[in-house]
């Protein structure tokens, strides 16, 4: 098609810096008021929805989209031609059969060094920004996203005055605990113990808080070497529980959903437990084919009395959030619609307290029972290792999993 006879006018697009458009619903100010860094970032901002362009169509700066995903392809800035656009040049702008622009090839032939121009502009931009003050928000952002590279099964957010640890397991279902998950929680707690955090907030992502031990992970390894794997699993539980027993800073738990097995038994080892109205608590150890863990053989009778503790540990009675609060397992119960807001308001009140006062107060409450808790943890892990190493214990776990599969 001859463009000169068709009457179509071809205009050289203006710089996107001089003709800014509204982005994300905010009206633009005059270009003269824009900071230099904002101008450079605008080149990489793409519209929210990009229409698919046919092959050979002319695309303006920032309009070309990646074929996979929504990130725009950022090309070097191409200098404007110092000559009027003619029909010959317009035809050169089209894409040739090899998928490359003959216009770019012509620039390279004429000796235009695009890469050198971009490098020089980048160096000049860095020199201009060198003396400007450092933005503290950048450091906070790096600290916030650091956990994404360090952890796989949990999310760690360093907030103002406290550390927020969220169970978000990828190696297990329903935030179940296997040795890898337990090691990551221990690592996060050890880091928080050494930094300036005044307390820990422990919660979970999704509608389930924690479903206890990951039996599928465990049974797969028991088939190889039952004695060795049962010892490794018992040692992992012992170290995990001891980390909670020995932690000096207050641990606040926000239970957003079901807490089962070890997910429920560690709650008395924490200092304050807030629960969603929809949460429930259960320790069906005999159904699993195992004995109590997480010091529940000691803490449950002390908290709720021997009769109620035996009912939970032996018959696996399920407690609602209100029942758990009445028995002393939960501190307060909040409405689901405002659960997160209620928790954060109280956390912000706690972080205003002096850190030394918080640690010393917890020490006065916990130090008297620390030895008893460690002894109970050791005894429970020895019994678990004995049960898991036997054929009867293996059969009980397999029957439990089979019942779950049949129910599903």
mmCIF file of C-alpha atoms in Angstrom:
data_model
loop_
_atom_site.group_PDB
_atom_site.id
_atom_site.type_symbol
_atom_site.label_atom_id
_atom_site.label_comp_id
_atom_site.label_asym_id
_atom_site.label_seq_id
_atom_site.Cartn_x
_atom_site.Cartn_y
_atom_site.Cartn_z
ATOM 1 C CA UNK A 1 0.000 0.000 0.000
ATOM 2 C CA UNK A 2 1.374 3.426 -0.978
ATOM 3 C CA UNK A 3 1.085 5.606 2.104
ATOM 4 C CA UNK A 4 1.714 8.827 0.116
ATOM 5 C CA UNK A 5 -1.436 8.268 -1.969
ATOM 6 C CA UNK A 6 -3.631 7.081 0.910
ATOM 7 C CA UNK A 7 -3.666 10.434 2.657
ATOM 8 C CA UNK A 8 -2.490 8.974 5.974
ATOM 9 C CA UNK A 9 -0.307 11.387 7.888
ATOM 10 C CA UNK A 10 2.643 9.946 9.785
ATOM 11 C CA UNK A 11 3.700 11.925 12.833
ATOM 12 C CA UNK A 12 6.792 11.426 14.938
ATOM 13 C CA UNK A 13 5.530 10.661 18.474
ATOM 14 C CA UNK A 14 6.454 13.145 21.156
ATOM 15 C CA UNK A 15 8.530 12.204 24.145
ATOM 16 C CA UNK A 16 6.452 10.464 26.826
ATOM 17 C CA UNK A 17 8.109 12.681 29.431
ATOM 18 C CA UNK A 18 6.611 15.836 27.922
ATOM 19 C CA UNK A 19 3.125 14.384 27.397
ATOM 20 C CA UNK A 20 2.322 12.495 30.600
ATOM 21 C CA UNK A 21 -1.036 10.816 30.952
ATOM 22 C CA UNK A 22 -3.082 9.969 34.036
ATOM 23 C CA UNK A 23 -1.864 6.770 35.707
ATOM 24 C CA UNK A 24 -3.808 4.727 38.300
ATOM 25 C CA UNK A 25 -6.561 7.314 38.533
ATOM 26 C CA UNK A 26 -4.391 10.263 39.587
ATOM 27 C CA UNK A 27 -4.465 13.488 37.586
ATOM 28 C CA UNK A 28 -1.038 14.683 36.420
ATOM 29 C CA UNK A 29 0.510 17.981 37.287
ATOM 30 C CA UNK A 30 2.523 20.100 34.898
ATOM 31 C CA UNK A 31 5.705 18.426 33.631
ATOM 32 C CA UNK A 32 7.840 21.148 35.120
ATOM 33 C CA UNK A 33 6.908 20.056 38.643
ATOM 34 C CA UNK A 34 8.027 16.476 38.180
ATOM 35 C CA UNK A 35 11.159 15.211 39.837
ATOM 36 C CA UNK A 36 13.808 13.757 37.517
ATOM 37 C CA UNK A 37 13.494 10.271 39.004
ATOM 38 C CA UNK A 38 9.721 10.304 38.427
ATOM 39 C CA UNK A 39 10.277 11.266 34.800
ATOM 40 C CA UNK A 40 12.616 8.345 34.202
ATOM 41 C CA UNK A 41 10.232 5.935 35.901
ATOM 42 C CA UNK A 42 7.334 7.094 33.738
ATOM 43 C CA UNK A 43 8.990 5.541 30.674
ATOM 44 C CA UNK A 44 8.464 2.103 32.193
ATOM 45 C CA UNK A 45 4.830 2.621 33.249
ATOM 46 C CA UNK A 46 2.408 0.833 30.947
ATOM 47 C CA UNK A 47 -1.362 1.358 30.622
ATOM 48 C CA UNK A 48 -3.560 -0.957 32.687
ATOM 49 C CA UNK A 49 -4.971 -2.743 29.652
ATOM 50 C CA UNK A 50 -3.088 -2.964 26.399
ATOM 51 C CA UNK A 51 -4.873 -3.912 23.200
ATOM 52 C CA UNK A 52 -3.142 -6.470 21.012
ATOM 53 C CA UNK A 53 -1.493 -4.836 17.994
ATOM 54 C CA UNK A 54 -1.233 -6.518 14.598
ATOM 55 C CA UNK A 55 2.193 -7.348 13.250
ATOM 56 C CA UNK A 56 3.605 -4.385 11.326
ATOM 57 C CA UNK A 57 1.603 -1.739 13.219
ATOM 58 C CA UNK A 58 3.406 1.330 14.499
ATOM 59 C CA UNK A 59 3.744 1.277 18.291
ATOM 60 C CA UNK A 60 4.374 4.386 20.373
ATOM 61 C CA UNK A 61 6.904 4.529 23.212
ATOM 62 C CA UNK A 62 5.910 2.321 26.134
ATOM 63 C CA UNK A 63 3.060 0.669 24.163
ATOM 64 C CA UNK A 64 4.767 -2.563 23.179
ATOM 65 C CA UNK A 65 3.851 -5.306 25.636
ATOM 66 C CA UNK A 66 5.614 -8.544 26.448
ATOM 67 C CA UNK A 67 3.941 -11.567 24.938
ATOM 68 C CA UNK A 68 3.932 -13.266 28.365
ATOM 69 C CA UNK A 69 2.871 -11.210 31.432
ATOM 70 C CA UNK A 70 2.144 -7.509 31.746
ATOM 71 C CA UNK A 71 5.640 -6.073 32.139
ATOM 72 C CA UNK A 72 6.464 -3.641 29.307
ATOM 73 C CA UNK A 73 9.537 -4.130 27.196
ATOM 74 C CA UNK A 74 11.829 -1.204 27.852
ATOM 75 C CA UNK A 75 13.880 -0.194 24.819
ATOM 76 C CA UNK A 76 16.740 2.287 24.679
ATOM 77 C CA UNK A 77 15.720 5.822 23.829
ATOM 78 C CA UNK A 78 16.007 6.264 20.049
ATOM 79 C CA UNK A 79 17.147 9.738 18.962
ATOM 80 C CA UNK A 80 14.768 11.649 16.691
ATOM 81 C CA UNK A 81 15.734 11.958 13.033
ATOM 82 C CA UNK A 82 16.800 15.480 12.083
ATOM 83 C CA UNK A 83 14.920 15.180 8.734
ATOM 84 C CA UNK A 84 11.218 15.202 7.828
ATOM 85 C CA UNK A 85 9.470 11.835 7.674
ATOM 86 C CA UNK A 86 8.960 10.761 4.069
ATOM 87 C CA UNK A 87 7.271 7.801 2.482
ATOM 88 C CA UNK A 88 10.605 5.998 2.166
ATOM 89 C CA UNK A 89 11.360 6.386 5.878
ATOM 90 C CA UNK A 90 7.809 5.364 6.780
ATOM 91 C CA UNK A 91 8.178 2.103 4.885
ATOM 92 C CA UNK A 92 11.456 1.489 6.683
ATOM 93 C CA UNK A 93 9.639 1.640 10.033
ATOM 94 C CA UNK A 94 7.693 -1.522 9.230
ATOM 95 C CA UNK A 95 8.838 -4.930 10.485
ATOM 96 C CA UNK A 96 10.644 -7.011 7.912
ATOM 97 C CA UNK A 97 10.206 -10.725 7.465
ATOM 98 C CA UNK A 98 12.983 -11.540 9.940
ATOM 99 C CA UNK A 99 11.169 -9.810 12.816
ATOM 100 C CA UNK A 100 13.570 -6.835 13.057
ATOM 101 C CA UNK A 101 13.026 -3.207 12.161
ATOM 102 C CA UNK A 102 14.923 -1.943 9.113
ATOM 103 C CA UNK A 103 14.821 1.481 10.751
ATOM 104 C CA UNK A 104 17.018 0.246 13.615
ATOM 105 C CA UNK A 105 19.352 -1.417 11.121
ATOM 106 C CA UNK A 106 19.644 1.872 9.245
ATOM 107 C CA UNK A 107 20.569 3.682 12.443
ATOM 108 C CA UNK A 108 23.307 1.145 13.158
ATOM 109 C CA UNK A 109 24.577 1.498 9.574
ATOM 110 C CA UNK A 110 24.766 5.316 9.870
ATOM 111 C CA UNK A 111 26.961 4.983 12.970
ATOM 112 C CA UNK A 112 24.377 5.849 15.653
ATOM 113 C CA UNK A 113 25.556 4.281 18.901
ATOM 114 C CA UNK A 114 22.393 3.825 20.972
ATOM 115 C CA UNK A 115 24.054 1.885 23.775
ATOM 116 C CA UNK A 116 26.660 4.596 24.352
ATOM 117 C CA UNK A 117 23.944 7.239 24.555
ATOM 118 C CA UNK A 118 21.950 5.280 27.141
ATOM 119 C CA UNK A 119 25.049 4.575 29.248
ATOM 120 C CA UNK A 120 25.997 8.248 29.271
ATOM 121 C CA UNK A 121 22.489 9.302 30.290
ATOM 122 C CA UNK A 122 22.450 6.728 33.087
ATOM 123 C CA UNK A 123 25.823 7.916 34.428
ATOM 124 C CA UNK A 124 24.697 11.551 34.341
ATOM 125 C CA UNK A 125 21.467 10.643 36.162
ATOM 126 C CA UNK A 126 23.387 8.838 38.951
ATOM 127 C CA UNK A 127 25.752 11.796 39.386
ATOM 128 C CA UNK A 128 22.833 14.204 39.714
ATOM 129 C CA UNK A 129 21.149 12.056 42.397
ATOM 130 C CA UNK A 130 24.337 11.353 44.361
ATOM 131 C CA UNK A 131 24.049 14.289 46.778
ATOM 132 C CA UNK A 132 20.337 13.865 47.507
ATOM 133 C CA UNK A 133 19.280 12.398 50.914
ATOM 134 C CA UNK A 134 18.681 8.631 51.168
ATOM 135 C CA UNK A 135 15.035 7.610 51.231
ATOM 136 C CA UNK A 136 14.447 5.515 54.383
ATOM 137 C CA UNK A 137 11.403 3.930 52.767
ATOM 138 C CA UNK A 138 13.744 2.063 50.407
ATOM 139 C CA UNK A 139 15.578 0.465 53.325
ATOM 140 C CA UNK A 140 12.249 -0.544 54.913
ATOM 141 C CA UNK A 141 11.092 -2.037 51.614
ATOM 142 C CA UNK A 142 14.260 -4.124 51.338
ATOM 143 C CA UNK A 143 13.798 -5.329 54.910
ATOM 144 C CA UNK A 144 10.161 -6.217 54.206
ATOM 145 C CA UNK A 145 10.946 -8.304 51.128
ATOM 146 C CA UNK A 146 14.026 -9.994 52.580
ATOM 147 C CA UNK A 147 11.956 -12.855 54.022
ATOM 148 C CA UNK A 148 10.736 -13.789 50.537
ATOM 149 C CA UNK A 149 14.268 -14.975 49.718
ATOM 150 C CA UNK A 150 15.112 -16.509 53.114
ATOM 151 C CA UNK A 151 11.958 -18.527 53.799
ATOM 152 C CA UNK A 152 9.722 -20.787 51.756
ATOM 153 C CA UNK A 153 7.016 -21.903 54.216
ATOM 154 C CA UNK A 154 6.569 -18.791 56.352
ATOM 155 C CA UNK A 155 6.295 -15.044 55.821
ATOM 156 C CA UNK A 156 8.221 -12.707 58.140
ATOM 157 C CA UNK A 157 7.360 -9.014 58.339
ATOM 158 C CA UNK A 158 9.514 -6.705 60.427
ATOM 159 C CA UNK A 159 7.057 -4.122 61.709
ATOM 160 C CA UNK A 160 7.589 -1.066 63.890
ATOM 161 C CA UNK A 161 8.396 -2.565 67.290
ATOM 162 C CA UNK A 162 7.509 -6.203 66.590
ATOM 163 C CA UNK A 163 8.057 -9.108 64.203
ATOM 164 C CA UNK A 164 5.086 -10.720 62.463
ATOM 165 C CA UNK A 165 5.511 -14.408 61.564
ATOM 166 C CA UNK A 166 2.831 -15.972 59.352
ATOM 167 C CA UNK A 167 2.541 -19.659 58.535
ATOM 168 C CA UNK A 168 2.160 -20.010 54.778
ATOM 169 C CA UNK A 169 3.436 -23.476 53.991
ATOM 170 C CA UNK A 170 4.249 -24.525 50.441
ATOM 171 C CA UNK A 171 5.836 -27.869 51.310
ATOM 172 C CA UNK A 172 2.725 -29.079 53.193
ATOM 173 C CA UNK A 173 -1.044 -28.598 53.188
ATOM 174 C CA UNK A 174 -3.110 -26.545 55.654
ATOM 175 C CA UNK A 175 -0.028 -25.091 57.362
ATOM 176 C CA UNK A 176 1.046 -28.496 58.649
ATOM 177 C CA UNK A 177 4.390 -28.785 60.420
ATOM 178 C CA UNK A 178 7.292 -30.804 59.040
ATOM 179 C CA UNK A 179 10.994 -30.414 59.952
ATOM 180 C CA UNK A 180 11.549 -27.789 57.233
ATOM 181 C CA UNK A 181 8.666 -25.605 58.435
ATOM 182 C CA UNK A 182 9.723 -25.943 62.073
ATOM 183 C CA UNK A 183 13.322 -24.955 61.247
ATOM 184 C CA UNK A 184 12.127 -21.809 59.456
ATOM 185 C CA UNK A 185 9.953 -20.783 62.420
ATOM 186 C CA UNK A 186 12.909 -21.363 64.751
ATOM 187 C CA UNK A 187 15.172 -19.283 62.520
ATOM 188 C CA UNK A 188 12.678 -16.412 62.462
ATOM 189 C CA UNK A 189 12.298 -16.526 66.253
ATOM 190 C CA UNK A 190 16.066 -16.531 66.772
ATOM 191 C CA UNK A 191 16.418 -13.525 64.480
ATOM 192 C CA UNK A 192 13.669 -11.656 66.317
ATOM 193 C CA UNK A 193 15.287 -12.499 69.667
ATOM 194 C CA UNK A 194 18.464 -10.696 68.590
ATOM 195 C CA UNK A 195 16.964 -7.596 66.945
ATOM 196 C CA UNK A 196 15.013 -4.645 68.351
ATOM 197 C CA UNK A 197 11.614 -6.376 68.264
ATOM 198 C CA UNK A 198 9.704 -6.030 71.527
ATOM 199 C CA UNK A 199 7.393 -8.970 70.836
ATOM 200 C CA UNK A 200 6.353 -11.586 68.280
ATOM 201 C CA UNK A 201 2.996 -11.868 66.536
ATOM 202 C CA UNK A 202 2.347 -15.398 65.241
ATOM 203 C CA UNK A 203 -0.519 -15.987 62.806
ATOM 204 C CA UNK A 204 -1.237 -17.778 59.539
ATOM 205 C CA UNK A 205 -2.189 -17.088 55.938
ATOM 206 C CA UNK A 206 -5.531 -18.479 54.805
ATOM 207 C CA UNK A 207 -8.467 -19.882 56.767
ATOM 208 C CA UNK A 208 -6.494 -22.518 58.746
ATOM 209 C CA UNK A 209 -4.066 -21.704 61.548
ATOM 210 C CA UNK A 210 -2.175 -25.011 61.826
ATOM 211 C CA UNK A 211 -3.118 -28.670 61.321
ATOM 212 C CA UNK A 212 -0.298 -30.068 63.446
ATOM 213 C CA UNK A 213 2.266 -32.539 62.165
ATOM 214 C CA UNK A 214 2.496 -33.331 58.477
ATOM 215 C CA UNK A 215 1.844 -37.103 58.632
ATOM 216 C CA UNK A 216 2.062 -37.601 54.874
ATOM 217 C CA UNK A 217 5.609 -36.197 54.915
ATOM 218 C CA UNK A 218 6.433 -38.385 57.920
ATOM 219 C CA UNK A 219 5.031 -41.677 56.618
ATOM 220 C CA UNK A 220 6.888 -41.352 53.313
ATOM 221 C CA UNK A 221 10.145 -41.347 55.253
ATOM 222 C CA UNK A 222 9.190 -43.986 57.806
ATOM 223 C CA UNK A 223 8.979 -46.567 55.028
ATOM 224 C CA UNK A 224 12.756 -46.179 54.396
ATOM 225 C CA UNK A 225 14.207 -46.448 57.893
ATOM 226 C CA UNK A 226 11.593 -46.361 60.640
ATOM 227 C CA UNK A 227 13.964 -46.050 63.591
ATOM 228 C CA UNK A 228 16.148 -43.351 62.079
ATOM 229 C CA UNK A 229 13.275 -41.237 60.759
ATOM 230 C CA UNK A 230 11.284 -41.469 63.986
ATOM 231 C CA UNK A 231 14.350 -40.239 65.890
ATOM 232 C CA UNK A 232 14.815 -37.316 63.481
ATOM 233 C CA UNK A 233 11.156 -36.323 63.725
ATOM 234 C CA UNK A 234 11.153 -36.513 67.526
ATOM 235 C CA UNK A 235 14.304 -34.404 67.717
ATOM 236 C CA UNK A 236 12.785 -31.825 65.354
ATOM 237 C CA UNK A 237 9.714 -31.530 67.599
ATOM 238 C CA UNK A 238 11.896 -31.297 70.730
ATOM 239 C CA UNK A 239 13.966 -28.431 69.303
ATOM 240 C CA UNK A 240 10.885 -26.667 67.945
ATOM 241 C CA UNK A 241 9.040 -26.773 71.281
ATOM 242 C CA UNK A 242 12.156 -25.814 73.273
ATOM 243 C CA UNK A 243 12.480 -22.680 71.128
ATOM 244 C CA UNK A 244 9.073 -21.524 72.380
ATOM 245 C CA UNK A 245 9.890 -22.496 75.984
ATOM 246 C CA UNK A 246 13.179 -20.580 76.036
ATOM 247 C CA UNK A 247 12.064 -17.510 74.071
ATOM 248 C CA UNK A 248 12.380 -14.449 76.330
ATOM 249 C CA UNK A 249 10.215 -11.925 74.475
ATOM 250 C CA UNK A 250 6.396 -12.091 74.575
ATOM 251 C CA UNK A 251 4.759 -14.234 71.874
ATOM 252 C CA UNK A 252 1.257 -13.174 70.823
ATOM 253 C CA UNK A 253 -0.793 -15.630 68.748
ATOM 254 C CA UNK A 254 -3.691 -14.684 66.468
ATOM 255 C CA UNK A 255 -5.591 -17.901 65.689
ATOM 256 C CA UNK A 256 -7.593 -17.260 62.537
ATOM 257 C CA UNK A 257 -8.918 -20.797 62.013
ATOM 258 C CA UNK A 258 -8.666 -24.448 63.109
ATOM 259 C CA UNK A 259 -5.721 -25.340 65.377
ATOM 260 C CA UNK A 260 -5.164 -29.102 65.507
ATOM 261 C CA UNK A 261 -2.578 -31.299 67.243
ATOM 262 C CA UNK A 262 0.760 -29.545 67.710
ATOM 263 C CA UNK A 263 -0.833 -26.361 66.353
ATOM 264 C CA UNK A 264 -3.047 -26.295 69.449
ATOM 265 C CA UNK A 265 -0.615 -27.714 72.016
ATOM 266 C CA UNK A 266 1.964 -24.926 71.528
ATOM 267 C CA UNK A 267 -0.583 -22.227 72.406
ATOM 268 C CA UNK A 268 -0.046 -22.493 76.205
ATOM 269 C CA UNK A 269 3.672 -21.954 75.560
ATOM 270 C CA UNK A 270 2.806 -18.527 74.143
ATOM 271 C CA UNK A 271 1.825 -15.547 76.286
ATOM 272 C CA UNK A 272 -1.395 -14.173 74.777
ATOM 273 C CA UNK A 273 -3.775 -16.038 72.447
ATOM 274 C CA UNK A 274 -6.470 -14.176 70.499
ATOM 275 C CA UNK A 275 -8.900 -16.236 68.454
ATOM 276 C CA UNK A 276 -11.276 -15.667 65.588
ATOM 277 C CA UNK A 277 -14.893 -16.607 66.364
ATOM 278 C CA UNK A 278 -14.677 -19.249 63.597
ATOM 279 C CA UNK A 279 -11.575 -20.917 65.048
ATOM 280 C CA UNK A 280 -11.735 -24.296 66.802
ATOM 281 C CA UNK A 281 -9.243 -26.415 68.722
ATOM 282 C CA UNK A 282 -8.666 -30.163 68.772
ATOM 283 C CA UNK A 283 -5.915 -32.599 69.844
ATOM 284 C CA UNK A 284 -7.046 -36.039 68.560
ATOM 285 C CA UNK A 285 -3.759 -37.769 69.375
ATOM 286 C CA UNK A 286 -5.246 -41.236 69.914
ATOM 287 C CA UNK A 287 -6.948 -40.959 66.530
ATOM 288 C CA UNK A 288 -3.574 -40.163 64.943
ATOM 289 C CA UNK A 289 -2.021 -43.151 66.691
ATOM 290 C CA UNK A 290 0.383 -41.055 68.750
ATOM 291 C CA UNK A 291 0.814 -39.609 72.247
ATOM 292 C CA UNK A 292 0.557 -35.897 73.273
ATOM 293 C CA UNK A 293 3.230 -33.417 72.203
ATOM 294 C CA UNK A 294 4.069 -29.741 72.696
ATOM 295 C CA UNK A 295 4.058 -30.122 76.529
ATOM 296 C CA UNK A 296 0.276 -30.549 76.395
ATOM 297 C CA UNK A 297 0.503 -33.395 78.943
ATOM 298 C CA UNK A 298 1.606 -30.734 81.456
ATOM 299 C CA UNK A 299 0.016 -27.484 80.285
ATOM 300 C CA UNK A 300 -3.516 -28.689 79.486
ATOM 301 C CA UNK A 301 -4.247 -30.110 82.983
ATOM 302 C CA UNK A 302 -2.824 -26.934 84.567
ATOM 303 C CA UNK A 303 -4.940 -24.650 82.391
ATOM 304 C CA UNK A 304 -8.303 -26.398 82.112
ATOM 305 C CA UNK A 305 -8.238 -29.053 84.801
ATOM 306 C CA UNK A 306 -7.517 -32.760 84.609
ATOM 307 C CA UNK A 307 -10.985 -33.851 83.453
ATOM 308 C CA UNK A 308 -11.229 -31.420 80.532
ATOM 309 C CA UNK A 309 -7.596 -32.054 79.553
ATOM 310 C CA UNK A 310 -8.124 -35.827 79.437
ATOM 311 C CA UNK A 311 -11.221 -35.320 77.328
ATOM 312 C CA UNK A 312 -9.202 -33.371 74.778
ATOM 313 C CA UNK A 313 -6.063 -35.522 74.835
ATOM 314 C CA UNK A 314 -7.738 -38.951 74.920
ATOM 315 C CA UNK A 315 -11.037 -38.601 73.055
ATOM 316 C CA UNK A 316 -10.094 -35.615 70.872
ATOM 317 C CA UNK A 317 -12.950 -33.338 71.911
ATOM 318 C CA UNK A 318 -13.291 -30.299 69.664
ATOM 319 C CA UNK A 319 -13.512 -26.919 71.399
ATOM 320 C CA UNK A 320 -15.070 -23.852 69.835
ATOM 321 C CA UNK A 321 -13.354 -20.502 70.277
ATOM 322 C CA UNK A 322 -15.761 -19.513 73.044
ATOM 323 C CA UNK A 323 -15.305 -22.846 74.845
ATOM 324 C CA UNK A 324 -11.528 -22.556 74.593
ATOM 325 C CA UNK A 325 -11.742 -19.045 76.038
ATOM 326 C CA UNK A 326 -13.903 -20.266 78.933
ATOM 327 C CA UNK A 327 -11.374 -23.031 79.737
ATOM 328 C CA UNK A 328 -8.381 -20.672 79.648
ATOM 329 C CA UNK A 329 -6.748 -21.845 76.415
ATOM 330 C CA UNK A 330 -7.633 -18.553 74.646
ATOM 331 C CA UNK A 331 -7.395 -15.033 76.067
ATOM 332 C CA UNK A 332 -10.063 -13.290 73.962
ATOM 333 C CA UNK A 333 -12.363 -14.039 71.037
ATOM 334 C CA UNK A 334 -13.068 -11.449 68.314
ATOM 335 C CA UNK A 335 -15.645 -11.180 65.562
ATOM 336 C CA UNK A 336 -14.328 -12.496 62.194
ATOM 337 C CA UNK A 337 -15.093 -9.287 60.305
ATOM 338 C CA UNK A 338 -12.897 -7.152 62.569
ATOM 339 C CA UNK A 339 -10.449 -9.796 63.800
ATOM 340 C CA UNK A 340 -7.339 -8.368 62.120
ATOM 341 C CA UNK A 341 -8.144 -4.798 63.166
ATOM 342 C CA UNK A 342 -8.742 -5.834 66.790
ATOM 343 C CA UNK A 343 -5.444 -7.702 66.898
ATOM 344 C CA UNK A 344 -3.393 -4.883 65.387
ATOM 345 C CA UNK A 345 -4.878 -2.257 67.724
ATOM 346 C CA UNK A 346 -3.809 -4.299 70.754
ATOM 347 C CA UNK A 347 -0.396 -5.074 69.284
ATOM 348 C CA UNK A 348 0.296 -1.378 68.752
ATOM 349 C CA UNK A 349 -0.654 -0.722 72.359
ATOM 350 C CA UNK A 350 1.766 -3.399 73.579
ATOM 351 C CA UNK A 351 4.722 -2.124 71.547
ATOM 352 C CA UNK A 352 4.460 1.236 73.310
ATOM 353 C CA UNK A 353 5.640 -0.497 76.505
ATOM 354 C CA UNK A 354 9.287 -0.645 77.479
ATOM 355 C CA UNK A 355 11.014 -3.727 76.066
ATOM 356 C CA UNK A 356 12.852 -4.466 79.316
ATOM 357 C CA UNK A 357 9.592 -4.364 81.252
ATOM 358 C CA UNK A 358 7.970 -6.794 78.833
ATOM 359 C CA UNK A 359 10.854 -9.296 79.012
ATOM 360 C CA UNK A 360 11.210 -9.124 82.786
ATOM 361 C CA UNK A 361 7.462 -9.520 83.279
ATOM 362 C CA UNK A 362 7.426 -12.642 81.105
ATOM 363 C CA UNK A 363 10.446 -13.978 82.994
ATOM 364 C CA UNK A 364 8.644 -13.667 86.321
ATOM 365 C CA UNK A 365 5.685 -15.645 84.980
ATOM 366 C CA UNK A 366 7.563 -18.289 82.985
ATOM 367 C CA UNK A 367 10.872 -18.969 84.744
ATOM 368 C CA UNK A 368 9.312 -20.990 87.558
ATOM 369 C CA UNK A 369 7.804 -23.512 85.126
ATOM 370 C CA UNK A 370 10.560 -23.531 82.470
ATOM 371 C CA UNK A 371 12.321 -26.563 83.919
ATOM 372 C CA UNK A 372 9.075 -28.527 84.171
ATOM 373 C CA UNK A 373 8.204 -27.686 80.551
ATOM 374 C CA UNK A 374 11.587 -28.804 79.226
ATOM 375 C CA UNK A 375 11.341 -32.053 81.180
ATOM 376 C CA UNK A 376 7.818 -32.712 79.899
ATOM 377 C CA UNK A 377 8.963 -32.010 76.331
ATOM 378 C CA UNK A 378 11.798 -34.524 76.600
ATOM 379 C CA UNK A 379 9.509 -37.245 77.973
ATOM 380 C CA UNK A 380 6.866 -36.674 75.284
ATOM 381 C CA UNK A 381 9.444 -36.877 72.485
ATOM 382 C CA UNK A 382 10.889 -40.116 73.876
ATOM 383 C CA UNK A 383 7.435 -41.692 73.930
ATOM 384 C CA UNK A 384 6.721 -40.475 70.385
ATOM 385 C CA UNK A 385 9.986 -41.941 69.140
ATOM 386 C CA UNK A 386 9.084 -45.297 70.724
ATOM 387 C CA UNK A 387 5.584 -45.336 69.206
ATOM 388 C CA UNK A 388 6.696 -44.256 65.721
ATOM 389 C CA UNK A 389 9.453 -46.851 65.726
ATOM 390 C CA UNK A 390 6.972 -49.680 66.317
ATOM 391 C CA UNK A 391 4.862 -51.487 63.736
ATOM 392 C CA UNK A 392 1.680 -50.728 65.683
ATOM 393 C CA UNK A 393 2.333 -46.986 65.567
ATOM 394 C CA UNK A 394 2.946 -47.117 61.822
ATOM 395 C CA UNK A 395 -0.286 -49.047 61.260
ATOM 396 C CA UNK A 396 -2.299 -46.557 63.341
ATOM 397 C CA UNK A 397 -1.096 -43.613 61.243
ATOM 398 C CA UNK A 398 -1.788 -45.443 57.994
ATOM 399 C CA UNK A 399 -5.335 -46.299 59.135
ATOM 400 C CA UNK A 400 -5.946 -42.670 60.086
ATOM 401 C CA UNK A 401 -4.821 -41.456 56.667
ATOM 402 C CA UNK A 402 -6.930 -44.103 54.956
ATOM 403 C CA UNK A 403 -10.024 -42.943 56.855
ATOM 404 C CA UNK A 404 -9.327 -39.375 55.814
ATOM 405 C CA UNK A 405 -9.019 -40.440 52.176
ATOM 406 C CA UNK A 406 -12.292 -42.392 52.358
ATOM 407 C CA UNK A 407 -14.093 -39.426 53.943
ATOM 408 C CA UNK A 408 -12.799 -37.138 51.215
#
